[in-house]
Coordinates of C-alpha atoms and ligand atoms in Angstrom, one line a residue:
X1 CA 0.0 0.0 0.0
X2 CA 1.4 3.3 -0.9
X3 CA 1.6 6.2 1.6
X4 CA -1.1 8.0 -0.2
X5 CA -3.8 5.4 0.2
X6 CA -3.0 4.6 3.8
X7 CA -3.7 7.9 4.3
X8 CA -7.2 7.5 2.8
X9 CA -7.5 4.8 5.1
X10 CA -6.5 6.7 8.0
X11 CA -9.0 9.4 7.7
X12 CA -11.5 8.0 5.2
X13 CA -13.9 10.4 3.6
X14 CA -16.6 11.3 5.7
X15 CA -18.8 13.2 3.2
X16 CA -21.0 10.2 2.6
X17 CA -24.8 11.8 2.8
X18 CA -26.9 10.8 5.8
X19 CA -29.7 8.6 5.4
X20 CA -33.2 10.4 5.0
X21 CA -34.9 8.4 8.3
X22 CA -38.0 9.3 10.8
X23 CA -36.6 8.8 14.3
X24 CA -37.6 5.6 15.5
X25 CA -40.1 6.2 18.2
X26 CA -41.5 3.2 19.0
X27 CA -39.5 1.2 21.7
X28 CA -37.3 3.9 22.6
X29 CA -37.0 5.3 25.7
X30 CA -35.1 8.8 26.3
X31 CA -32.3 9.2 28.9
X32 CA -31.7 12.6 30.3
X33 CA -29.2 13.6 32.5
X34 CA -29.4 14.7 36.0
X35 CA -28.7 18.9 34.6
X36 CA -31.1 20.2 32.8
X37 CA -29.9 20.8 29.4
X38 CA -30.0 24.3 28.0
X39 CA -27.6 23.6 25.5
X40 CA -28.7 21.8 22.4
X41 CA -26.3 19.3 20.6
X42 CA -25.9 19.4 17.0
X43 CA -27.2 15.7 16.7
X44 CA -29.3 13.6 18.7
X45 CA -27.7 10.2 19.8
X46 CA -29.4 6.7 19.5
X47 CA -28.2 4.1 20.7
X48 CA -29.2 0.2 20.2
X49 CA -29.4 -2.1 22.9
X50 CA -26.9 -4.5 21.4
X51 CA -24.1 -1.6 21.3
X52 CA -25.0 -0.1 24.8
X53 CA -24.4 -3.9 26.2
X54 CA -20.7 -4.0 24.0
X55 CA -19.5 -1.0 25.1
X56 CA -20.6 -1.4 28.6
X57 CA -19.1 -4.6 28.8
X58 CA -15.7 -3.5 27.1
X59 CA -15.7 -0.8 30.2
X60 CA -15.8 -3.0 32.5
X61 CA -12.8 -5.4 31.3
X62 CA -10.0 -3.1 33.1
X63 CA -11.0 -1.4 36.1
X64 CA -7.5 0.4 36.4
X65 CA -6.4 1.7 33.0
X66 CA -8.5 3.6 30.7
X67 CA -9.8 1.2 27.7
X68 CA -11.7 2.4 24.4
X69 CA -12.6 2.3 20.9
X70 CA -14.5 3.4 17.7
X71 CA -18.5 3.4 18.1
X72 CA -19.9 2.5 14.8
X73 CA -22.8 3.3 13.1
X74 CA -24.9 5.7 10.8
X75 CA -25.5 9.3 10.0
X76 CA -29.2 10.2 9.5
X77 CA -31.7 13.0 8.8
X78 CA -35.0 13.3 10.3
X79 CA -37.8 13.1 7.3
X80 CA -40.2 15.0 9.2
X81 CA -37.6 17.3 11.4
X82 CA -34.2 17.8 9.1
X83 CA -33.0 17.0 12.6
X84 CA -29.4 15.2 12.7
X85 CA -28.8 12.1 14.8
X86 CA -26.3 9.3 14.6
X87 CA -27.1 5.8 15.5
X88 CA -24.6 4.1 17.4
X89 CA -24.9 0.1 16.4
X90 CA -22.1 -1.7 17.5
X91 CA -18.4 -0.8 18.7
X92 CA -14.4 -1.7 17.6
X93 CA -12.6 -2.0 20.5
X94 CA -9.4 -0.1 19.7
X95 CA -5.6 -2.3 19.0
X96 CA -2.5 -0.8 19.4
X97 CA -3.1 2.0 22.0
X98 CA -1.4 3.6 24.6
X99 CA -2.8 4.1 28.0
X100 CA -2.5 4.5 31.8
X101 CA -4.5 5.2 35.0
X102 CA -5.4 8.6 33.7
X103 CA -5.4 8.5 29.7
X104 CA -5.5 6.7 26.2
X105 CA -4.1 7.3 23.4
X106 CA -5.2 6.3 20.0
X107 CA -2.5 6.0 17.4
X108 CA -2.0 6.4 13.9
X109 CA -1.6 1.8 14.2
X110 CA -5.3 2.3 16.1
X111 CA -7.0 4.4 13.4
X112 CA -5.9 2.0 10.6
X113 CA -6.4 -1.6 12.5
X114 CA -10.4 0.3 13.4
X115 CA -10.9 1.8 9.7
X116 CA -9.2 -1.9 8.5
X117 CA -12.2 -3.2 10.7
X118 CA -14.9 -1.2 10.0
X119 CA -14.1 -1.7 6.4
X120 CA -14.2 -5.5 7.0
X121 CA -17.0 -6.2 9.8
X122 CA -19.8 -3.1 9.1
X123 CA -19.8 -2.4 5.5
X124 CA -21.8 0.7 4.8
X125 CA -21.2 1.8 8.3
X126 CA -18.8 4.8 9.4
X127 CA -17.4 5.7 12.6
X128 CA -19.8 7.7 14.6
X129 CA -17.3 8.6 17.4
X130 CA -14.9 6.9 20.5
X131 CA -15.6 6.0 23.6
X132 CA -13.4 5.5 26.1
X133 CA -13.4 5.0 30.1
X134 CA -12.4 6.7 33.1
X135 CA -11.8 4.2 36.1
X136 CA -12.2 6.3 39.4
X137 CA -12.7 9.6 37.8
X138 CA -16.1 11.3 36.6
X139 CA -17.2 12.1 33.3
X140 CA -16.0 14.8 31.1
X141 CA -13.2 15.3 28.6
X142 CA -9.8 16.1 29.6
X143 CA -7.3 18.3 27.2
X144 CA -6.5 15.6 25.6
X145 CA -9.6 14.0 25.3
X146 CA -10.7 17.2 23.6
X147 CA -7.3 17.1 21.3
X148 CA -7.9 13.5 19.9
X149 CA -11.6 14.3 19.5
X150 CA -10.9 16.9 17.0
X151 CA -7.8 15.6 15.7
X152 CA -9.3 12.1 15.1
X153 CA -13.0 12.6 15.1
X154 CA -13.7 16.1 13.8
X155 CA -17.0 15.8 11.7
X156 CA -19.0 17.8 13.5
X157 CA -21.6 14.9 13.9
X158 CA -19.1 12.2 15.3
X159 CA -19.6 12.2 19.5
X160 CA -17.3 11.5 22.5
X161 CA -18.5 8.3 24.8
X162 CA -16.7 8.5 28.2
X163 CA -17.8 5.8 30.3
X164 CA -17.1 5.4 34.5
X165 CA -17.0 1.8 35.1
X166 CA -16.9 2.0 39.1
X167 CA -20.1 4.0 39.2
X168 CA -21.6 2.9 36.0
X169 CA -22.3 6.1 34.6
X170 CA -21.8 7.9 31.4
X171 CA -22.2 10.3 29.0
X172 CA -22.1 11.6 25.2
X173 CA -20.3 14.8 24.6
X174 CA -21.9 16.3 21.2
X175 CA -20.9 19.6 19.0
X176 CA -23.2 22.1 19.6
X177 CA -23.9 23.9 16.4
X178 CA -21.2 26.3 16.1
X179 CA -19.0 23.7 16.1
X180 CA -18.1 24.0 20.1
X181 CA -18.0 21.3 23.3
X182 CA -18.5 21.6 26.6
X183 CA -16.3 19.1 28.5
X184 CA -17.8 19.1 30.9
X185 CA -21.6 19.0 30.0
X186 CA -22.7 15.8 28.7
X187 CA -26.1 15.0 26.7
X188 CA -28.7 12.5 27.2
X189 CA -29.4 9.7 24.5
X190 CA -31.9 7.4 22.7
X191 CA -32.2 3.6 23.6
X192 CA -33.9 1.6 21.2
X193 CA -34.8 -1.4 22.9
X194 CA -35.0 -5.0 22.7
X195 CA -37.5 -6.7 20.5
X196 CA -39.3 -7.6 23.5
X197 CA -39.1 -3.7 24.7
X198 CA -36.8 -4.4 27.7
X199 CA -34.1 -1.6 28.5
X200 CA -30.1 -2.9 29.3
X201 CA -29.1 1.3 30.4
X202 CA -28.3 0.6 34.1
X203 CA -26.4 4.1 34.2
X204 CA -27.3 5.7 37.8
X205 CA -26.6 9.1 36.3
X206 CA -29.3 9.4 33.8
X207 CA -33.1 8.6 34.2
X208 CA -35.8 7.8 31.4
X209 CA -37.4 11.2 30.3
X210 CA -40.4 11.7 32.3
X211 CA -39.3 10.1 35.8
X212 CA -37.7 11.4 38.7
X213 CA -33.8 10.1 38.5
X214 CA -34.4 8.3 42.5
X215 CA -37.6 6.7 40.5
X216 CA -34.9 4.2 38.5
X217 CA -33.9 1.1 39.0
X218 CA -36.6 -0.4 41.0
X219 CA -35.9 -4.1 40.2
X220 CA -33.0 -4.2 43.4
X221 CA -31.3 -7.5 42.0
X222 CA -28.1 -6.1 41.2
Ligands
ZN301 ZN1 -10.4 10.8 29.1

């Protein structure tokens, strides 16, 4: 492969047009967080159950060191609305990073394996954003968070995951629409659930739209 084309692979176009959708509605449930939200993301996030379980259970694999990767999925607009969101449908773990207690680093070797990947496993699919965890720390986006999110995810649709995998919280950090982010303001999301309707979001944080956030989690098996 020549240098040239490994640098289409590094950062692929992204200028593929969004899907013309209606925002699923039926077995979704909203997930706000506990601030009320004056600011209003570019896109809305979805999420489906499936990729909220992979994710979730990626987090949870070191409890020390900060893991992550790519979340993939699609780009759509709202028939109805012209409103943006991104559907989040399944996640590559990321290869070939560097990390501690208190960061990750994606390289150029973790870029190419998760575009190589993408390419491979989710065909019509792009990278919607990154997640990654913080193990004893709270949600937000550090410097250099916020310097590999632009450098490496820069479409002003593409979002920032960061999970807590102590607590079990999280949250998606999302453009607003002149292009800023707050680091330290995160945004609610869409679940779409199971076929049988059942929710797998066990993030104490966040509460479905229309219930108190203490209201949550009355099944006390876990
Ligand atoms: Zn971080």
């Amino acid at each position: 492969m020549s240098d040239s084309q490994s640098q289409v692979r590094l950062f692929p176009p992204n200028n593929t047009m969004p899907f013309r959708s209606r925002i699923p509605e039926e077995l979704m449930c909203r997930w706000c967080p506990p601030f009320e939200d004056s600011a209003k993301p570019l896109v809305s996030v979805f999420v489906t159950s499936a990729a909220f379980t992979q994710f979730t259970e990626h987090s949870r694999i070191d409890l020390e060191n900060e893991v992550g990767g790519g979340l993939v999925g699609s780009r759509h607009v709202d028939a109805r609305t012209e409103e943006q969101f991104v559907l989040i449908e399944g996640v590559i773990p990321a290869r070939f990073t560097r990390q501690g207690t208190t960061f990750l680093t994606f390289t150029q070797d973790t870029l190419v394996a998760m575009n190589d990947e993408l390419e491979e496993c989710f065909p019509e699919r792009q990278l919607v954003g990154w997640y990654h965890t913080h193990p004893g720390m709270g949600v937000f986006l550090s410097h250099f968070d916020l310097w590999l999110h632009d450098h490496f995810f820069p479409e002003p649709w593409q979002v920032a995951l960061v999970i807590e995998p102590h607590s079990e919280i999280g949250g998606f950090f999302i453009r607003q629409k002149k292009g800023n982010i707050d680091a330290q303001r995160y945004f609610g999301f869409y679940e779409i659930l199971t076929q049988a309707g059942l929710s797998v979001v066990a993030w104490s944080n966040m509460h479905p739209e229309g219930e108190a956030s203490s209201e949550i989690g009355d099944g006390d098996d876990e």
